[in-house]
PDB file of C-alpha atoms in Angstrom:
ATOM      1  CA  UNK A   1      50.709 -20.390  25.288  1.00  0.00           C
ATOM      2  CA  UNK A   2      50.059 -20.344  21.687  1.00  0.00           C
ATOM      3  CA  UNK A   3      48.519 -17.358  20.096  1.00  0.00           C
ATOM      4  CA  UNK A   4      45.203 -18.792  19.369  1.00  0.00           C
ATOM      5  CA  UNK A   5      44.955 -19.863  23.126  1.00  0.00           C
ATOM      6  CA  UNK A   6      45.578 -16.216  24.142  1.00  0.00           C
ATOM      7  CA  UNK A   7      42.944 -14.915  21.930  1.00  0.00           C
ATOM      8  CA  UNK A   8      40.451 -17.466  23.102  1.00  0.00           C
ATOM      9  CA  UNK A   9      41.316 -16.611  26.747  1.00  0.00           C
ATOM     10  CA  UNK A  10      40.779 -12.965  26.161  1.00  0.00           C
ATOM     11  CA  UNK A  11      37.684 -13.504  24.412  1.00  0.00           C
ATOM     12  CA  UNK A  12      36.288 -15.651  27.224  1.00  0.00           C
ATOM     13  CA  UNK A  13      37.348 -13.152  29.885  1.00  0.00           C
ATOM     14  CA  UNK A  14      35.749 -10.276  28.067  1.00  0.00           C
ATOM     15  CA  UNK A  15      32.455 -12.243  27.981  1.00  0.00           C
ATOM     16  CA  UNK A  16      32.636 -13.238  31.665  1.00  0.00           C
ATOM     17  CA  UNK A  17      33.558  -9.774  32.985  1.00  0.00           C
ATOM     18  CA  UNK A  18      30.692  -8.334  30.807  1.00  0.00           C
ATOM     19  CA  UNK A  19      28.352 -10.841  32.161  1.00  0.00           C
ATOM     20  CA  UNK A  20      29.385 -10.006  35.866  1.00  0.00           C
ATOM     21  CA  UNK A  21      29.034  -6.137  34.939  1.00  0.00           C
ATOM     22  CA  UNK A  22      25.475  -6.814  33.609  1.00  0.00           C
ATOM     23  CA  UNK A  23      24.390  -8.696  36.712  1.00  0.00           C
ATOM     24  CA  UNK A  24      25.458  -5.845  39.061  1.00  0.00           C
ATOM     25  CA  UNK A  25      22.946  -3.341  40.389  1.00  0.00           C
ATOM     26  CA  UNK A  26      23.063   0.088  38.844  1.00  0.00           C
ATOM     27  CA  UNK A  27      24.764   1.446  42.058  1.00  0.00           C
ATOM     28  CA  UNK A  28      27.475  -1.143  41.818  1.00  0.00           C
ATOM     29  CA  UNK A  29      27.900  -0.641  38.041  1.00  0.00           C
ATOM     30  CA  UNK A  30      28.630   3.211  38.652  1.00  0.00           C
ATOM     31  CA  UNK A  31      31.201   2.312  41.351  1.00  0.00           C
ATOM     32  CA  UNK A  32      32.884  -0.310  39.216  1.00  0.00           C
ATOM     33  CA  UNK A  33      32.986   1.819  36.011  1.00  0.00           C
ATOM     34  CA  UNK A  34      35.212   4.892  36.324  1.00  0.00           C
ATOM     35  CA  UNK A  35      33.720   6.487  33.133  1.00  0.00           C
ATOM     36  CA  UNK A  36      30.115   6.148  34.504  1.00  0.00           C
ATOM     37  CA  UNK A  37      31.135   7.998  37.743  1.00  0.00           C
ATOM     38  CA  UNK A  38      32.091  11.073  35.872  1.00  0.00           C
ATOM     39  CA  UNK A  39      29.273  13.622  35.437  1.00  0.00           C
ATOM     40  CA  UNK A  40      27.812  13.407  32.025  1.00  0.00           C
ATOM     41  CA  UNK A  41      28.513  16.057  29.551  1.00  0.00           C
ATOM     42  CA  UNK A  42      25.903  16.483  26.803  1.00  0.00           C
ATOM     43  CA  UNK A  43      27.006  17.687  23.477  1.00  0.00           C
ATOM     44  CA  UNK A  44      24.783  20.061  21.667  1.00  0.00           C
ATOM     45  CA  UNK A  45      22.363  18.143  19.453  1.00  0.00           C
ATOM     46  CA  UNK A  46      22.101  19.481  15.996  1.00  0.00           C
ATOM     47  CA  UNK A  47      18.704  19.412  14.499  1.00  0.00           C
ATOM     48  CA  UNK A  48      18.880  18.267  10.831  1.00  0.00           C
ATOM     49  CA  UNK A  49      16.183  18.871   8.482  1.00  0.00           C
ATOM     50  CA  UNK A  50      14.629  15.589   7.741  1.00  0.00           C
ATOM     51  CA  UNK A  51      13.389  15.334   4.170  1.00  0.00           C
ATOM     52  CA  UNK A  52       9.864  14.237   4.004  1.00  0.00           C
ATOM     53  CA  UNK A  53       9.015  11.516   1.379  1.00  0.00           C
ATOM     54  CA  UNK A  54       8.763  13.008  -1.985  1.00  0.00           C
ATOM     55  CA  UNK A  55       5.035  13.441  -2.784  1.00  0.00           C
ATOM     56  CA  UNK A  56       3.676  14.875  -5.970  1.00  0.00           C
ATOM     57  CA  UNK A  57       2.593  18.378  -5.671  1.00  0.00           C
ATOM     58  CA  UNK A  58      -1.291  18.530  -5.591  1.00  0.00           C
ATOM     59  CA  UNK A  59      -2.966  19.807  -8.624  1.00  0.00           C
ATOM     60  CA  UNK A  60      -4.702  22.889  -7.436  1.00  0.00           C
ATOM     61  CA  UNK A  61      -8.408  22.359  -7.522  1.00  0.00           C
ATOM     62  CA  UNK A  62      -7.886  18.903  -9.207  1.00  0.00           C
ATOM     63  CA  UNK A  63     -10.343  16.437  -7.589  1.00  0.00           C
ATOM     64  CA  UNK A  64     -11.552  12.976  -8.609  1.00  0.00           C
ATOM     65  CA  UNK A  65     -15.068  11.878  -7.458  1.00  0.00           C
ATOM     66  CA  UNK A  66     -15.479   9.442  -4.780  1.00  0.00           C
ATOM     67  CA  UNK A  67     -16.787   5.939  -5.771  1.00  0.00           C
ATOM     68  CA  UNK A  68     -20.490   4.795  -5.018  1.00  0.00           C
ATOM     69  CA  UNK A  69     -19.955   0.970  -5.522  1.00  0.00           C
ATOM     70  CA  UNK A  70     -22.688  -1.501  -5.714  1.00  0.00           C
ATOM     71  CA  UNK A  71     -22.961  -5.120  -7.222  1.00  0.00           C
ATOM     72  CA  UNK A  72     -24.800  -6.123 -10.537  1.00  0.00           C
ATOM     73  CA  UNK A  73     -22.950  -9.259 -11.819  1.00  0.00           C
ATOM     74  CA  UNK A  74     -24.173 -10.474 -15.345  1.00  0.00           C
ATOM     75  CA  UNK A  75     -23.640 -13.938 -14.134  1.00  0.00           C
ATOM     76  CA  UNK A  76     -24.514 -15.109 -10.623  1.00  0.00           C
ATOM     77  CA  UNK A  77     -21.690 -14.163  -8.246  1.00  0.00           C
ATOM     78  CA  UNK A  78     -21.323 -14.220  -4.494  1.00  0.00           C
ATOM     79  CA  UNK A  79     -20.880 -10.679  -2.979  1.00  0.00           C
ATOM     80  CA  UNK A  80     -17.613 -10.301  -1.229  1.00  0.00           C
ATOM     81  CA  UNK A  81     -17.911  -7.475   1.346  1.00  0.00           C
ATOM     82  CA  UNK A  82     -14.095  -6.960   1.230  1.00  0.00           C
ATOM     83  CA  UNK A  83     -13.885  -5.968  -2.520  1.00  0.00           C
ATOM     84  CA  UNK A  84     -15.551  -2.525  -2.527  1.00  0.00           C
ATOM     85  CA  UNK A  85     -13.279  -1.209   0.328  1.00  0.00           C
ATOM     86  CA  UNK A  86     -10.216  -2.664  -1.264  1.00  0.00           C
ATOM     87  CA  UNK A  87     -11.252  -0.938  -4.516  1.00  0.00           C
ATOM     88  CA  UNK A  88     -11.884   2.436  -2.866  1.00  0.00           C
ATOM     89  CA  UNK A  89      -8.551   2.202  -1.048  1.00  0.00           C
ATOM     90  CA  UNK A  90      -6.711   1.500  -4.293  1.00  0.00           C
ATOM     91  CA  UNK A  91      -8.501   4.322  -6.044  1.00  0.00           C
ATOM     92  CA  UNK A  92      -7.586   6.770  -3.258  1.00  0.00           C
ATOM     93  CA  UNK A  93      -3.943   5.593  -3.249  1.00  0.00           C
ATOM     94  CA  UNK A  94      -3.704   6.001  -7.042  1.00  0.00           C
ATOM     95  CA  UNK A  95      -5.149   9.629  -6.818  1.00  0.00           C
ATOM     96  CA  UNK A  96      -2.859  10.410  -4.043  1.00  0.00           C
ATOM     97  CA  UNK A  97       0.145   9.264  -5.962  1.00  0.00           C
ATOM     98  CA  UNK A  98      -0.720  11.619  -8.876  1.00  0.00           C
ATOM     99  CA  UNK A  99      -1.566  14.576  -6.431  1.00  0.00           C
ATOM    100  CA  UNK A 100      -5.282  14.484  -6.862  1.00  0.00           C
ATOM    101  CA  UNK A 101      -7.693  14.692  -4.001  1.00  0.00           C
ATOM    102  CA  UNK A 102     -10.794  12.478  -3.890  1.00  0.00           C
ATOM    103  CA  UNK A 103     -13.869  14.721  -3.600  1.00  0.00           C
ATOM    104  CA  UNK A 104     -16.281  14.522  -0.610  1.00  0.00           C
ATOM    105  CA  UNK A 105     -19.241  15.726  -2.516  1.00  0.00           C
ATOM    106  CA  UNK A 106     -18.961  14.457  -6.166  1.00  0.00           C
ATOM    107  CA  UNK A 107     -19.403  10.621  -6.808  1.00  0.00           C
ATOM    108  CA  UNK A 108     -19.057   8.406  -9.663  1.00  0.00           C
ATOM    109  CA  UNK A 109     -21.232   5.289  -9.853  1.00  0.00           C
ATOM    110  CA  UNK A 110     -19.214   1.978  -9.948  1.00  0.00           C
ATOM    111  CA  UNK A 111     -20.983  -1.241 -10.702  1.00  0.00           C
ATOM    112  CA  UNK A 112     -19.227  -4.473 -10.182  1.00  0.00           C
ATOM    113  CA  UNK A 113     -20.286  -6.561 -13.252  1.00  0.00           C
ATOM    114  CA  UNK A 114     -17.950  -9.438 -13.141  1.00  0.00           C
ATOM    115  CA  UNK A 115     -16.466 -11.259 -10.122  1.00  0.00           C
ATOM    116  CA  UNK A 116     -14.913 -14.512  -9.409  1.00  0.00           C
ATOM    117  CA  UNK A 117     -12.550 -15.601  -6.766  1.00  0.00           C
ATOM    118  CA  UNK A 118     -10.773 -18.824  -6.593  1.00  0.00           C
ATOM    119  CA  UNK A 119     -10.570 -20.530  -3.220  1.00  0.00           C
ATOM    120  CA  UNK A 120      -7.134 -19.474  -1.787  1.00  0.00           C
ATOM    121  CA  UNK A 121      -6.180 -23.086  -1.105  1.00  0.00           C
ATOM    122  CA  UNK A 122      -6.871 -24.153  -4.738  1.00  0.00           C
ATOM    123  CA  UNK A 123      -5.122 -21.068  -5.969  1.00  0.00           C
ATOM    124  CA  UNK A 124      -1.979 -21.917  -4.020  1.00  0.00           C
ATOM    125  CA  UNK A 125      -1.971 -25.664  -4.623  1.00  0.00           C
ATOM    126  CA  UNK A 126      -3.144 -25.685  -8.246  1.00  0.00           C
ATOM    127  CA  UNK A 127      -2.187 -22.143  -9.608  1.00  0.00           C
ATOM    128  CA  UNK A 128      -3.669 -21.619 -13.070  1.00  0.00           C
ATOM    129  CA  UNK A 129      -5.159 -24.978 -13.109  1.00  0.00           C
ATOM    130  CA  UNK A 130      -7.744 -23.710 -10.489  1.00  0.00           C
ATOM    131  CA  UNK A 131      -9.005 -21.086 -13.002  1.00  0.00           C
ATOM    132  CA  UNK A 132      -8.522 -17.408 -12.579  1.00  0.00           C
ATOM    133  CA  UNK A 133      -9.774 -14.533 -10.360  1.00  0.00           C
ATOM    134  CA  UNK A 134     -11.715 -12.086 -12.343  1.00  0.00           C
ATOM    135  CA  UNK A 135     -12.909  -8.616 -11.560  1.00  0.00           C
ATOM    136  CA  UNK A 136     -14.841  -6.272 -14.065  1.00  0.00           C
ATOM    137  CA  UNK A 137     -16.502  -2.924 -13.253  1.00  0.00           C
ATOM    138  CA  UNK A 138     -18.632  -0.389 -15.168  1.00  0.00           C
ATOM    139  CA  UNK A 139     -17.985   3.285 -14.217  1.00  0.00           C
ATOM    140  CA  UNK A 140     -20.607   5.994 -14.849  1.00  0.00           C
ATOM    141  CA  UNK A 141     -19.434   9.505 -14.367  1.00  0.00           C
ATOM    142  CA  UNK A 142     -21.098  12.655 -15.961  1.00  0.00           C
ATOM    143  CA  UNK A 143     -23.080  10.513 -18.318  1.00  0.00           C
ATOM    144  CA  UNK A 144     -19.938   8.791 -19.622  1.00  0.00           C
ATOM    145  CA  UNK A 145     -19.589   5.068 -19.205  1.00  0.00           C
ATOM    146  CA  UNK A 146     -16.161   3.455 -19.067  1.00  0.00           C
ATOM    147  CA  UNK A 147     -15.061  -0.127 -18.128  1.00  0.00           C
ATOM    148  CA  UNK A 148     -12.107  -1.520 -16.230  1.00  0.00           C
ATOM    149  CA  UNK A 149     -11.305  -5.194 -15.685  1.00  0.00           C
ATOM    150  CA  UNK A 150      -8.476  -7.438 -14.968  1.00  0.00           C
ATOM    151  CA  UNK A 151      -7.718 -11.201 -14.115  1.00  0.00           C
ATOM    152  CA  UNK A 152      -5.111 -13.179 -12.503  1.00  0.00           C
ATOM    153  CA  UNK A 153      -4.442 -16.807 -13.175  1.00  0.00           C
ATOM    154  CA  UNK A 154      -1.165 -17.220 -11.216  1.00  0.00           C
ATOM    155  CA  UNK A 155      -0.887 -18.758  -7.752  1.00  0.00           C
ATOM    156  CA  UNK A 156       0.680 -15.857  -5.828  1.00  0.00           C
ATOM    157  CA  UNK A 157      -1.618 -12.901  -6.636  1.00  0.00           C
ATOM    158  CA  UNK A 158      -5.120 -13.085  -5.169  1.00  0.00           C
ATOM    159  CA  UNK A 159      -8.061 -10.758  -5.064  1.00  0.00           C
ATOM    160  CA  UNK A 160      -6.353  -7.984  -3.007  1.00  0.00           C
ATOM    161  CA  UNK A 161      -3.909  -7.402  -5.863  1.00  0.00           C
ATOM    162  CA  UNK A 162      -6.706  -7.718  -8.398  1.00  0.00           C
ATOM    163  CA  UNK A 163      -8.760  -5.188  -6.719  1.00  0.00           C
ATOM    164  CA  UNK A 164      -5.895  -2.735  -6.634  1.00  0.00           C
ATOM    165  CA  UNK A 165      -5.210  -3.286 -10.209  1.00  0.00           C
ATOM    166  CA  UNK A 166      -8.914  -2.553 -11.288  1.00  0.00           C
ATOM    167  CA  UNK A 167      -8.836   0.512  -8.858  1.00  0.00           C
ATOM    168  CA  UNK A 168      -5.825   1.908 -10.652  1.00  0.00           C
ATOM    169  CA  UNK A 169      -7.431   1.232 -14.155  1.00  0.00           C
ATOM    170  CA  UNK A 170     -10.703   2.916 -12.850  1.00  0.00           C
ATOM    171  CA  UNK A 171      -8.861   5.825 -11.648  1.00  0.00           C
ATOM    172  CA  UNK A 172      -7.190   6.313 -15.060  1.00  0.00           C
ATOM    173  CA  UNK A 173     -10.690   6.141 -16.793  1.00  0.00           C
ATOM    174  CA  UNK A 174     -12.003   8.726 -14.523  1.00  0.00           C
ATOM    175  CA  UNK A 175      -9.054  11.145 -14.807  1.00  0.00           C
ATOM    176  CA  UNK A 176      -9.436  10.889 -18.487  1.00  0.00           C
ATOM    177  CA  UNK A 177     -13.072  12.076 -18.326  1.00  0.00           C
ATOM    178  CA  UNK A 178     -12.013  14.889 -15.748  1.00  0.00           C
ATOM    179  CA  UNK A 179      -9.237  16.161 -18.018  1.00  0.00           C
ATOM    180  CA  UNK A 180     -11.505  16.157 -21.079  1.00  0.00           C
ATOM    181  CA  UNK A 181     -14.090  18.079 -19.233  1.00  0.00           C
ATOM    182  CA  UNK A 182     -11.435  20.569 -18.034  1.00  0.00           C
ATOM    183  CA  UNK A 183     -10.117  21.004 -21.643  1.00  0.00           C
ATOM    184  CA  UNK A 184     -13.549  21.974 -23.021  1.00  0.00           C
ATOM    185  CA  UNK A 185     -13.863  25.327 -21.159  1.00  0.00           C
ATOM    186  CA  UNK A 186     -10.405  26.095 -22.229  1.00  0.00           C
ATOM    187  CA  UNK A 187     -11.005  25.398 -25.714  1.00  0.00           C
ATOM    188  CA  UNK A 188     -14.198  27.475 -25.827  1.00  0.00           C
ATOM    189  CA  UNK A 189     -12.204  30.583 -24.855  1.00  0.00           C
TER     190      UNK A 189
END
């Protein structure tokens, strides 16, 4: 026989014998397999320290306020009930990445002042020709007012990504206010 035929035969034999082994009952498998009939010896398992994901160290006592979100668009807009939770989640994620905690008691007022969402089908089919998704908010915290806004005109990013972007910008604005307020007592000393 030729070498290629020998290889093919051995591969087929291994496949057929493996199939026959798999179709046997567990009792037949142990009788057919000399290794399986031997008592199992367990090697001691070494426990390794699994490194947890690297999270930033929390700033002791550093908190950002939770958001109280409501709608008040300048132009007529349709309220989308999914937008506020998406902004809150993006805000909390941004705070956690920087090691800040979101306060349970202190709140910042966030007003959605500009909102437009393209129909998803039109966004995918027409891309920038379908217009753009817009989201703008006004943030009031400790008598200071800030704005955060963004828009997407491409076809692959929709309102979820836009809410996350505006949430991160809102977080940055609030942290700026928090840091400025914490610097005042230190400067007074």
